[in-house]
Short mmCIF file of C-alpha atoms in Angstrom, two decimals:
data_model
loop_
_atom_site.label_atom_id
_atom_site.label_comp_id
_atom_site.label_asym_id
_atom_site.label_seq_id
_atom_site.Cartn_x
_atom_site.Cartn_y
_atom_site.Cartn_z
CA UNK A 1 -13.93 -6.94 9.55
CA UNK A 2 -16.23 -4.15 7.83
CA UNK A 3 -16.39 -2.08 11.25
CA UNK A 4 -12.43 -2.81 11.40
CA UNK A 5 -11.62 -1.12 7.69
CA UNK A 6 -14.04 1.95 8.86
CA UNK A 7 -12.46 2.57 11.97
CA UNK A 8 -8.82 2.63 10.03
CA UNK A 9 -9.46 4.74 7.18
CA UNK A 10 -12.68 6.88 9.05
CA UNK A 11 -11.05 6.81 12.18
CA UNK A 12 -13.75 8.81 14.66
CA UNK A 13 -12.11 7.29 17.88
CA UNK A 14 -9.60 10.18 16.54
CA UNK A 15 -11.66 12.82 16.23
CA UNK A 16 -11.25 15.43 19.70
CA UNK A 17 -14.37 14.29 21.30
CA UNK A 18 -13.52 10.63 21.24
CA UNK A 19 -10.03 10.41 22.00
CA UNK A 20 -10.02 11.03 25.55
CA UNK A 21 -12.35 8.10 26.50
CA UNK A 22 -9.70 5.74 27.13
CA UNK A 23 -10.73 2.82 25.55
CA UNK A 24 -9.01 1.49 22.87
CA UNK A 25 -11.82 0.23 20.44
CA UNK A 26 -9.39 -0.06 17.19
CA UNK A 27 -7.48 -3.65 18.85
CA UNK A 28 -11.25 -4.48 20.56
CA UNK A 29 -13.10 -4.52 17.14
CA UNK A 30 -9.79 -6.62 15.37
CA UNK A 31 -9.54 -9.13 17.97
CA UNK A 32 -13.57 -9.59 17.71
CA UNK A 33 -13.00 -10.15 13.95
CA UNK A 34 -10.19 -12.52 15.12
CA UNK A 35 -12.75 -14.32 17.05
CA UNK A 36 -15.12 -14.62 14.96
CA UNK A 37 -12.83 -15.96 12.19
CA UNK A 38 -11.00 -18.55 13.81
CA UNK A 39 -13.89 -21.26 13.72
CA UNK A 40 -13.58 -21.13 10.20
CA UNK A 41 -13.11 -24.59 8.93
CA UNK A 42 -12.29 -23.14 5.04
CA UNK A 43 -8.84 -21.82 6.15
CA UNK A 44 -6.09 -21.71 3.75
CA UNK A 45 -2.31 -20.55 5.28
CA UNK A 46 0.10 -21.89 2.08
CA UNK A 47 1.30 -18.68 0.69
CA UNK A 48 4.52 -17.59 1.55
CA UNK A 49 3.10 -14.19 2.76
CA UNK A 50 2.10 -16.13 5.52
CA UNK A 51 5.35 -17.30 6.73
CA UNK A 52 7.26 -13.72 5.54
CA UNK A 53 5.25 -11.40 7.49
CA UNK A 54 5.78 -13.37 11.35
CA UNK A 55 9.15 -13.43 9.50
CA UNK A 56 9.75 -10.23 9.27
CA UNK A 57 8.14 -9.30 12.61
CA UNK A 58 10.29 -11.39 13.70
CA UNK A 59 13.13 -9.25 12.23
CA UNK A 60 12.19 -6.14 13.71
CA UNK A 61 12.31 -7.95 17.26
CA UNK A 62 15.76 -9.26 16.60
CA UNK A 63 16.87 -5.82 15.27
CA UNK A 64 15.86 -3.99 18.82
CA UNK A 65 17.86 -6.33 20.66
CA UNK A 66 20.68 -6.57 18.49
CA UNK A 67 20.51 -3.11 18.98
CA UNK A 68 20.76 -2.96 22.72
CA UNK A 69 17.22 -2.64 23.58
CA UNK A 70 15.18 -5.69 24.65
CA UNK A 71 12.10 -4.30 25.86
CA UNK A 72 12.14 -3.03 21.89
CA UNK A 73 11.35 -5.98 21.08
CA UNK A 74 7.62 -6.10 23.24
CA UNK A 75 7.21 -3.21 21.75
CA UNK A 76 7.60 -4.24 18.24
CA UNK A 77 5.03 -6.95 19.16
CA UNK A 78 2.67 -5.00 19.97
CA UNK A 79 2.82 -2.20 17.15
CA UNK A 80 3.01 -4.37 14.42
CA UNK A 81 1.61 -7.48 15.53
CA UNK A 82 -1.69 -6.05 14.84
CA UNK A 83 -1.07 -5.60 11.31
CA UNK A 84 0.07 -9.30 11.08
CA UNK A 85 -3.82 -10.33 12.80
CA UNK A 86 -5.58 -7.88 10.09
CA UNK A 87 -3.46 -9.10 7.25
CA UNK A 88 -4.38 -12.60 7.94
CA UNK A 89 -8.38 -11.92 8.75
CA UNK A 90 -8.53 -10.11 6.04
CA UNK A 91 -7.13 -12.31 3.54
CA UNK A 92 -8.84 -15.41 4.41
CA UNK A 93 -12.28 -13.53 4.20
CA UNK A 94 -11.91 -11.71 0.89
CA UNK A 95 -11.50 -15.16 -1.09
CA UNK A 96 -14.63 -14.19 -2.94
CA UNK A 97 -15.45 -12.26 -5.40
CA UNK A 98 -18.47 -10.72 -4.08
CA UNK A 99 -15.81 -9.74 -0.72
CA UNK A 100 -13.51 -8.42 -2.41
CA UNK A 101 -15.78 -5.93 -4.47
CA UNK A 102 -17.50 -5.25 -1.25
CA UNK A 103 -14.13 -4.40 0.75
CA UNK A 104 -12.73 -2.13 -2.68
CA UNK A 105 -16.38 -0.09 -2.24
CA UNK A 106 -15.55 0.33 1.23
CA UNK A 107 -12.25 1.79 0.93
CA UNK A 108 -13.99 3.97 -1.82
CA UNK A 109 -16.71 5.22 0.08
CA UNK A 110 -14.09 6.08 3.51
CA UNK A 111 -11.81 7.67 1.19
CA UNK A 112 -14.13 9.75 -0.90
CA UNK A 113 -15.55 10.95 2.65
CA UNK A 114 -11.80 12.14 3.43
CA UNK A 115 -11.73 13.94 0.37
CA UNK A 116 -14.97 15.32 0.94
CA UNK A 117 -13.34 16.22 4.19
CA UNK A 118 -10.25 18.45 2.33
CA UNK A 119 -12.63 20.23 0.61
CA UNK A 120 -14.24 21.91 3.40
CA UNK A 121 -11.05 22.31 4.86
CA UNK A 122 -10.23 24.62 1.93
CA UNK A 123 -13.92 26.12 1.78
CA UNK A 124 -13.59 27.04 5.46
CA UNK A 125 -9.64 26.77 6.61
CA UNK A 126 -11.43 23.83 9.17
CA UNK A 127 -13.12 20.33 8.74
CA UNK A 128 -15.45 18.75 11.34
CA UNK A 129 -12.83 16.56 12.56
CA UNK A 130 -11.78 20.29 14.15
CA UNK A 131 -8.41 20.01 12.12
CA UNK A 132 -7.36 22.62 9.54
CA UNK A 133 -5.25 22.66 6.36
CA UNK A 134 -1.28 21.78 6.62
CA UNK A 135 1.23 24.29 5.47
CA UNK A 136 -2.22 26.47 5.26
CA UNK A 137 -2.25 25.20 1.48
CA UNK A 138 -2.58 21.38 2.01
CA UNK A 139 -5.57 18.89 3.30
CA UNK A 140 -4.84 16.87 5.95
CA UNK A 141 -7.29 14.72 8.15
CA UNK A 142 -6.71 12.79 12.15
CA UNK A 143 -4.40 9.87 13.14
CA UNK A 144 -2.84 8.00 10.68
CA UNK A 145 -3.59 10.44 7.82
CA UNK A 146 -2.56 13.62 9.60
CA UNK A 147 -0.11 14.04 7.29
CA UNK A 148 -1.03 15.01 3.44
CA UNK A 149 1.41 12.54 1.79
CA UNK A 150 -1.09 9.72 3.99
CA UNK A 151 -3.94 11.42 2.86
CA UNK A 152 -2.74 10.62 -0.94
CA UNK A 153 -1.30 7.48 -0.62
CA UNK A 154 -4.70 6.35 0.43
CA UNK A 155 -6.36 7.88 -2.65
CA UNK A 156 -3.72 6.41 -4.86
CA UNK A 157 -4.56 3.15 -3.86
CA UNK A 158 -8.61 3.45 -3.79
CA UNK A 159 -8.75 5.28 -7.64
CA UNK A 160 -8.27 2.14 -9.62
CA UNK A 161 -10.55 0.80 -6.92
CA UNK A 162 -13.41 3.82 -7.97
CA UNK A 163 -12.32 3.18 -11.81
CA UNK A 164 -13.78 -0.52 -11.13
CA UNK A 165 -16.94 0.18 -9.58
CA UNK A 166 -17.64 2.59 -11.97
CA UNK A 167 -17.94 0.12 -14.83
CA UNK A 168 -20.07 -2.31 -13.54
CA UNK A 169 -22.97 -0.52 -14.62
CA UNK A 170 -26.65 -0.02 -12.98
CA UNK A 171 -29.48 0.90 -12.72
CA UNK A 172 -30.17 3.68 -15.19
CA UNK A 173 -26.70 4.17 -15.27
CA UNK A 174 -26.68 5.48 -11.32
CA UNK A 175 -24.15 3.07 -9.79
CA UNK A 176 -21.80 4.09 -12.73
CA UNK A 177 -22.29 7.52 -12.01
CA UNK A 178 -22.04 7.34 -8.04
CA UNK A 179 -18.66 5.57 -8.48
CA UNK A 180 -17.76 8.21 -11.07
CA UNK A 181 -18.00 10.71 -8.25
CA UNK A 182 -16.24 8.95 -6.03
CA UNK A 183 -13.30 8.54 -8.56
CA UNK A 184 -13.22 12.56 -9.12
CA UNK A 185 -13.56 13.48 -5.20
CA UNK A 186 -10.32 11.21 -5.24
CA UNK A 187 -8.40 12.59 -8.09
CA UNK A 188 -9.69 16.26 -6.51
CA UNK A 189 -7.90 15.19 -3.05
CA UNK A 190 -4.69 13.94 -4.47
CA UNK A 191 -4.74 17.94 -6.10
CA UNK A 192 -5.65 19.13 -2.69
CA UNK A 193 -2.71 16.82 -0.63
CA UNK A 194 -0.09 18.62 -2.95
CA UNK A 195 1.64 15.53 -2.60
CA UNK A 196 4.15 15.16 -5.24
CA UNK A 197 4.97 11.42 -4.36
CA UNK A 198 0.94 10.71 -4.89
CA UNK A 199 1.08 12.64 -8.56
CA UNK A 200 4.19 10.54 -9.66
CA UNK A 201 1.88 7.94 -8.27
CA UNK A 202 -0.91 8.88 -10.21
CA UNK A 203 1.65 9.06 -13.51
CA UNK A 204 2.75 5.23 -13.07
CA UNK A 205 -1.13 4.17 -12.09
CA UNK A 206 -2.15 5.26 -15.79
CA UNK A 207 1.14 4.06 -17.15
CA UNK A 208 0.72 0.73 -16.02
CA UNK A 209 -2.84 0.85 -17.09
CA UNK A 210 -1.44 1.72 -21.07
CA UNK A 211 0.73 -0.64 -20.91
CA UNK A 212 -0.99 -3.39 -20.22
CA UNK A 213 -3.46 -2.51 -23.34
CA UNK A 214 -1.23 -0.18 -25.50
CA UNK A 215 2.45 -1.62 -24.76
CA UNK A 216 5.23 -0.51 -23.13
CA UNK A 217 6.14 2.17 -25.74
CA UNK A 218 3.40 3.73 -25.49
CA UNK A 219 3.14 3.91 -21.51
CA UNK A 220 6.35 5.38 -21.66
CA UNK A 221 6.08 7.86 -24.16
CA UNK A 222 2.69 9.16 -22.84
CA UNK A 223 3.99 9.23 -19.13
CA UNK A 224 6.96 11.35 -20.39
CA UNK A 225 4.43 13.49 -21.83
CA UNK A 226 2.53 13.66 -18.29
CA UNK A 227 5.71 14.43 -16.46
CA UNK A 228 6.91 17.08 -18.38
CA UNK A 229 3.73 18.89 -18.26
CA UNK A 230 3.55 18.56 -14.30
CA UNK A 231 6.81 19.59 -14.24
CA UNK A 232 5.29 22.87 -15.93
CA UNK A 233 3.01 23.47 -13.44
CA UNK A 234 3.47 26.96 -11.04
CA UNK A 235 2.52 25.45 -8.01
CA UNK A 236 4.22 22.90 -5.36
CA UNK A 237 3.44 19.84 -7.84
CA UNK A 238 5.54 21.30 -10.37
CA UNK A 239 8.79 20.87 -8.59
CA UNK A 240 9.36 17.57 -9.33
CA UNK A 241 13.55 18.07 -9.43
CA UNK A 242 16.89 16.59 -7.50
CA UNK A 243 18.37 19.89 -7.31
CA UNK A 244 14.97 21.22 -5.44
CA UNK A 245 15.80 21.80 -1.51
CA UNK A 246 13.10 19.24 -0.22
CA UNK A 247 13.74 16.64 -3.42
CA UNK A 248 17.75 17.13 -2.50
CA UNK A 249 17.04 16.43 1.17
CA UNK A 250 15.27 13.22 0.21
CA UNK A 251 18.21 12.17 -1.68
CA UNK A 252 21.03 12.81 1.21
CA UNK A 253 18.73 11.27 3.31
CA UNK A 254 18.74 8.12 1.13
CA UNK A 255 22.95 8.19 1.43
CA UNK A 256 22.34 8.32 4.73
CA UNK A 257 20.22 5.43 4.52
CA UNK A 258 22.80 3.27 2.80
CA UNK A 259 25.69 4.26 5.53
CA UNK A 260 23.87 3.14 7.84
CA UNK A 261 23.20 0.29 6.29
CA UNK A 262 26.98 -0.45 5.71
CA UNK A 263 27.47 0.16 9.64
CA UNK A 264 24.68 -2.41 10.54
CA UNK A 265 24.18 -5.00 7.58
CA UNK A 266 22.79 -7.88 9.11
CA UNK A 267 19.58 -6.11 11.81
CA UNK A 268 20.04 -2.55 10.89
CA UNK A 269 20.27 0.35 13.27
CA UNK A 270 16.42 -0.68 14.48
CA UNK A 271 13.22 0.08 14.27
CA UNK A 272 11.90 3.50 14.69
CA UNK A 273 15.81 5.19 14.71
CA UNK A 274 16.45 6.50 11.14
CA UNK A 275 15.45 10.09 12.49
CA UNK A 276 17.85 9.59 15.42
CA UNK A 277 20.42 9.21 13.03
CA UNK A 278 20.03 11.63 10.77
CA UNK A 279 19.47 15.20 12.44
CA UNK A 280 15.39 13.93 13.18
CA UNK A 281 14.57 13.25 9.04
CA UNK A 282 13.11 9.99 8.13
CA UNK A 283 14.50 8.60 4.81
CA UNK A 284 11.53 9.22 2.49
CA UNK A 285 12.04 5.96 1.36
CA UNK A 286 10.39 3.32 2.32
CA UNK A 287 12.95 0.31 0.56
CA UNK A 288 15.88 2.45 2.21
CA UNK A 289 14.08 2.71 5.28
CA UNK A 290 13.51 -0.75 6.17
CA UNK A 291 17.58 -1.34 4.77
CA UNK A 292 18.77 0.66 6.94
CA UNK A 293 15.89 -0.15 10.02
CA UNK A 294 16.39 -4.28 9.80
CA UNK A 295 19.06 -5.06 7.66
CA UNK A 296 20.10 -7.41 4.74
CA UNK A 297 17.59 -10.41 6.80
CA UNK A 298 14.69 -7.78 6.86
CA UNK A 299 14.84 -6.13 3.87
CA UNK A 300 14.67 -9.70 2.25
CA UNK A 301 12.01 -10.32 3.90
CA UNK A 302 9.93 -7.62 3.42
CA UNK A 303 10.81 -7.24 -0.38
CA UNK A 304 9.80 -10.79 -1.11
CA UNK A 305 6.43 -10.17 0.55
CA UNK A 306 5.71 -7.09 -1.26
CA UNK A 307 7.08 -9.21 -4.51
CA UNK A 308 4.44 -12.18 -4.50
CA UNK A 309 1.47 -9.46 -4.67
CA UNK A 310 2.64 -8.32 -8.16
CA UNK A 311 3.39 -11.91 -8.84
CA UNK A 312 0.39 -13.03 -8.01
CA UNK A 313 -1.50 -10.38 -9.96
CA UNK A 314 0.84 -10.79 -12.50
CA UNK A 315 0.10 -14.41 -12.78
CA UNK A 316 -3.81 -14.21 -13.02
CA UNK A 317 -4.04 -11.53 -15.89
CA UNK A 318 -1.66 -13.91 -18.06
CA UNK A 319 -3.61 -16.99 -17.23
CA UNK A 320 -5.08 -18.66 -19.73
CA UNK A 321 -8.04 -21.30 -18.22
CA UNK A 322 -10.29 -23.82 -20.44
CA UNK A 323 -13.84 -22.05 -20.05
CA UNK A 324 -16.79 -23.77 -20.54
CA UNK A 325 -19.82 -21.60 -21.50
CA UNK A 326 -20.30 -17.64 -21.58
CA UNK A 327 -21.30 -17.29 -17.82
CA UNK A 328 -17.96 -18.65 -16.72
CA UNK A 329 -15.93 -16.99 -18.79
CA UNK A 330 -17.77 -13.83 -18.11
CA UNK A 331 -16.37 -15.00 -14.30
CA UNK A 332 -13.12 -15.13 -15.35
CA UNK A 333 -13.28 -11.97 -17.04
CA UNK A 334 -13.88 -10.51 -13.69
CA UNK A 335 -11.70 -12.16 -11.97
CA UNK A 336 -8.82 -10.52 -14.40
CA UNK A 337 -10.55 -7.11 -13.77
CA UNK A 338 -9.91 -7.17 -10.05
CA UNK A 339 -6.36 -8.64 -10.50
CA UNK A 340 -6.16 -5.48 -12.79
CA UNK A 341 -7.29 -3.34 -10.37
CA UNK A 342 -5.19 -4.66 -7.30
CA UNK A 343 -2.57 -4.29 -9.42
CA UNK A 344 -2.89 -0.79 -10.38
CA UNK A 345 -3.58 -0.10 -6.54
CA UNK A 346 -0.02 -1.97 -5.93
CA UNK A 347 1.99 -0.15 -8.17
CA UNK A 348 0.27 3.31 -7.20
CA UNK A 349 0.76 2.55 -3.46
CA UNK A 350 4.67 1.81 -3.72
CA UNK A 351 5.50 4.50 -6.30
CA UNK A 352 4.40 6.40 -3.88
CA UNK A 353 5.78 4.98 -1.01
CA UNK A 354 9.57 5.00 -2.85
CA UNK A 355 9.50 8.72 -1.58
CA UNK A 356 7.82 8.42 1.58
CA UNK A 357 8.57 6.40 4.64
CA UNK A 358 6.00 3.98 5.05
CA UNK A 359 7.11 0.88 5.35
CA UNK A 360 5.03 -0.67 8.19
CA UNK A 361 1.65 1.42 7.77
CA UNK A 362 -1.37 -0.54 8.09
CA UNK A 363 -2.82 0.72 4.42
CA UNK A 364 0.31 -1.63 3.16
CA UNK A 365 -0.95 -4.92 4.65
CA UNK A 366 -4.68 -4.56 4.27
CA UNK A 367 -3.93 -3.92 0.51
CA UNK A 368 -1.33 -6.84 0.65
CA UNK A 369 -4.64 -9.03 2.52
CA UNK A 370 -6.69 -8.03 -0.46
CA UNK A 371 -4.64 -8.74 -3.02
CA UNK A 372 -3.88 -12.41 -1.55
CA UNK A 373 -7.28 -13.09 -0.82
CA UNK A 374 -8.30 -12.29 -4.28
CA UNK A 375 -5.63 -14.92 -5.49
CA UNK A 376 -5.96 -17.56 -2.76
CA UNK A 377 -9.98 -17.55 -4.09
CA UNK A 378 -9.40 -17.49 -7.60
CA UNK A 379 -6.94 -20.48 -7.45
CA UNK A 380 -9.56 -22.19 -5.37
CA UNK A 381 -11.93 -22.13 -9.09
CA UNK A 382 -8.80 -22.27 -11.25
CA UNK A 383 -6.41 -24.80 -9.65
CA UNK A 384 -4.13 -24.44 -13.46
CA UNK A 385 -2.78 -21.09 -11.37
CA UNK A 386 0.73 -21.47 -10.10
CA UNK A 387 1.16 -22.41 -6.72
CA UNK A 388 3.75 -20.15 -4.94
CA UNK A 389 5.94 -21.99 -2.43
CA UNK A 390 8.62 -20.00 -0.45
CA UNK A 391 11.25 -23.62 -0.06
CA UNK A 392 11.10 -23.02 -3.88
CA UNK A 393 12.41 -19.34 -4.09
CA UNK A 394 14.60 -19.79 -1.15
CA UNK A 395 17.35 -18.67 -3.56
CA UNK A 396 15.71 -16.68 -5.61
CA UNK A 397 14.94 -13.49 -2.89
CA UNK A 398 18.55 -12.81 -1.68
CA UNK A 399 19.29 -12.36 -5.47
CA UNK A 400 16.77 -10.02 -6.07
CA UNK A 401 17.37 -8.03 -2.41
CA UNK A 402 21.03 -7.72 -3.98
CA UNK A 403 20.04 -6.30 -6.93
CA UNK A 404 17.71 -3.87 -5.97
CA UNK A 405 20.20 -2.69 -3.27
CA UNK A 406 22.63 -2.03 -6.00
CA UNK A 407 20.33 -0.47 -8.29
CA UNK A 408 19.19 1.74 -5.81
CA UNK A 409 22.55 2.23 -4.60
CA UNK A 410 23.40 3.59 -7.83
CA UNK A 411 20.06 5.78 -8.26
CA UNK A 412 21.51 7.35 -5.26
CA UNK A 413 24.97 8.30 -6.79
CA UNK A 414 23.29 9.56 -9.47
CA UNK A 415 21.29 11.41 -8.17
CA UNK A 416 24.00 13.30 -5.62
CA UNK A 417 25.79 14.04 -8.50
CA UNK A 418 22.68 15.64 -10.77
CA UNK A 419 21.68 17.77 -7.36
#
């Protein structure tokens, strides 16, 4: 599953001298991972993301062929059905605390060697990967991550990741410091991507962070502090505004999100055809993009499954356990740490993904893995932790999906109105 991760975020079967060979060794490598997996005797399939996620793939079938196109569905299948396999290898192997750490330093490492990456792309106007800055101002790097907002999204969500590492300590202090690095090459890329949606991003990461230690006050009165000062800034980052031509664009395209919505309630206009309907922009959302993609049944769907993982989280850092003696409470202590952690990754990653359209990415569901993994391991030493059950919520998700389609809704008006 290692080699998996590497080829995602590293991606050299991208890179121009690989490309060409014709062989696709990104579904080879997760099926072997598949294989190897499936003798497992210590599987454990009760969460509810289990059942959401076929769910919702499930959704986006029914959404092509409610939309006139039946062969869409085969071709949902086989886009996203490979998330579903990673999602589910992934989460039944990082149950353990020593996996989990292992799979954050991965993502560290990978992305701190993308940022590395940016950097020569502004010392030289080219990296090795033969690609060269975006806009001429902004890093970008192959595949998946050609695009800058990619690039941080990805950093976003391996930061808190870096932050971790970096206080475990060492040897003479050298782990610390090697994790240190890694942290700044990341907060140096998310400067270099110029993406505004990764700096808000970066704004709720620390937020979240103070409040959990400082209170809510306080996150809120020093993130209103942040944004005002970024909004100070003379350079792309500072023009955090609806009445800005891109931010205003975003906005209509959210409207346009919602009629379509309105035309198609139950399976959306379909997968993939928000551009077609809306003079070839996506919807820079990624809530109004699946809305307006699936419908009322996918939407659901989807926002329940991104729901549990902050439950989940949630549920492990207010957790109170009987401990018996210092080394397993010193444990549990770390078990709260990466719940912390995931956590901060979670809200970083969809702060950032409320302005960008990236609702069925792959970075989404390997975080989602790790972040279930985490909790289906820690309930395994701590069976006191809730146990989620989706026949008990059953009621509970159309609710919220109604809510949050009105709030939004509203955002929206208010918004058009401000711009």
């Amino acid at each position: 599953m290692q080699l998996y991760l590497v080829l995602v975020l590293i991606r050299p079967q991208d890179y121009p001298e690989w490309e060409n060979i014709g062989i696709p060794v990104l579904p080879i490598v997760l099926l072997i991972a598949f294989l190897f997996w499936l003798p497992s005797r210590n599987k454990d399939l009760s969460a509810p993301q289990f059942i959401l996620l076929p769910a919702f793939l499930v959704t986006l079938m029914l959404s092509q062929v409610a939309n006139g196109w039946t062969g869409g569905a085969l071709v949902q299948l086989s886009t996203f059905g490979p998330g579903i396999l990673a999602f589910l290898v992934l989460s039944q192997v990082a149950t353990e605390q020593k996996r989990v750490i292992s799979v954050m330093a991965l993502i560290v490492v990978c992305s701190a060697v993308l940022s590395f990456h940016g950097i020569q792309q502004v010392a030289n106007g080219i990296g090795w990967t033969g690609v060269g800055l975006s806009q001429e101002t902004r890093i970008q790097y192959v595949g998946i991550f050609n695009d800058p907002n990619d690039l941080g999204l990805l950093f976003i969500m391996a930061l808190p990741m870096a932050m971790f590492l970096s206080a475990r300590g060492g040897l003479l202090g050298l782990r610390r410091l090697f994790w240190w690095s890694g942290g700044g090459l990341l907060m140096y890329g998310i400067y270099l991507t110029s993406s505004r949606g990764a700096l808000l991003a970066l704004i709720a990461v620390f937020g979240v962070w103070i409040w959990r230690r400082r209170g809510a006050l306080t996150a809120m009165l020093l993130g209103a502090v942040a944004l005002g000062g970024i909004m100070m800034l003379p350079t792309r980052m500072g023009e955090i505004d609806a009445s800005e031509s891109s931010a205003a664009g975003r906005v209509d395209a959210w409207y346009s999100g919602f009629e379509m919505f309105i035309a198609h309630p139950l399976f959306g206009i379909g997968p993939g055809n928000f551009a077609d309907n809306n003079f070839n922009l996506t919807a820079h959302n990624s809530f109004v993009l699946v809305l307006a993609e699936v419908g009322i049944f996918g939407y659901t769907i989807w926002l329940a499954f991104v729901c549990y993982g902050f439950m989940m989280m949630s549920a492990i850092l207010r957790h109170e356990p009987e401990l018996s003696g210092e080394a397993e409470a010193a444990d549990w202590q770390r078990d709260q740490s990466l719940a912390m952690t995931l956590l901060l990754a979670q809200a970083g990653f969809f702060t950032a993904a409320f302005f960008l359209s990236r609702s069925y990415v792959i970075l989404l569901y390997l975080l989602a893995a790790l972040v279930l993994g985490h909790y289906t391991g820690v309930r395994q030493r701590y069976p006191s932790l809730p146990r989620y059950e989706l026949s008990r919520d059953l009621l509970r998700w159309p609710a919220v999906a109604l809510g949050s389609i009105i709030g939004l809704y509203i955002l929206v008006k208010i918004l058009l109105v401000t711009s």
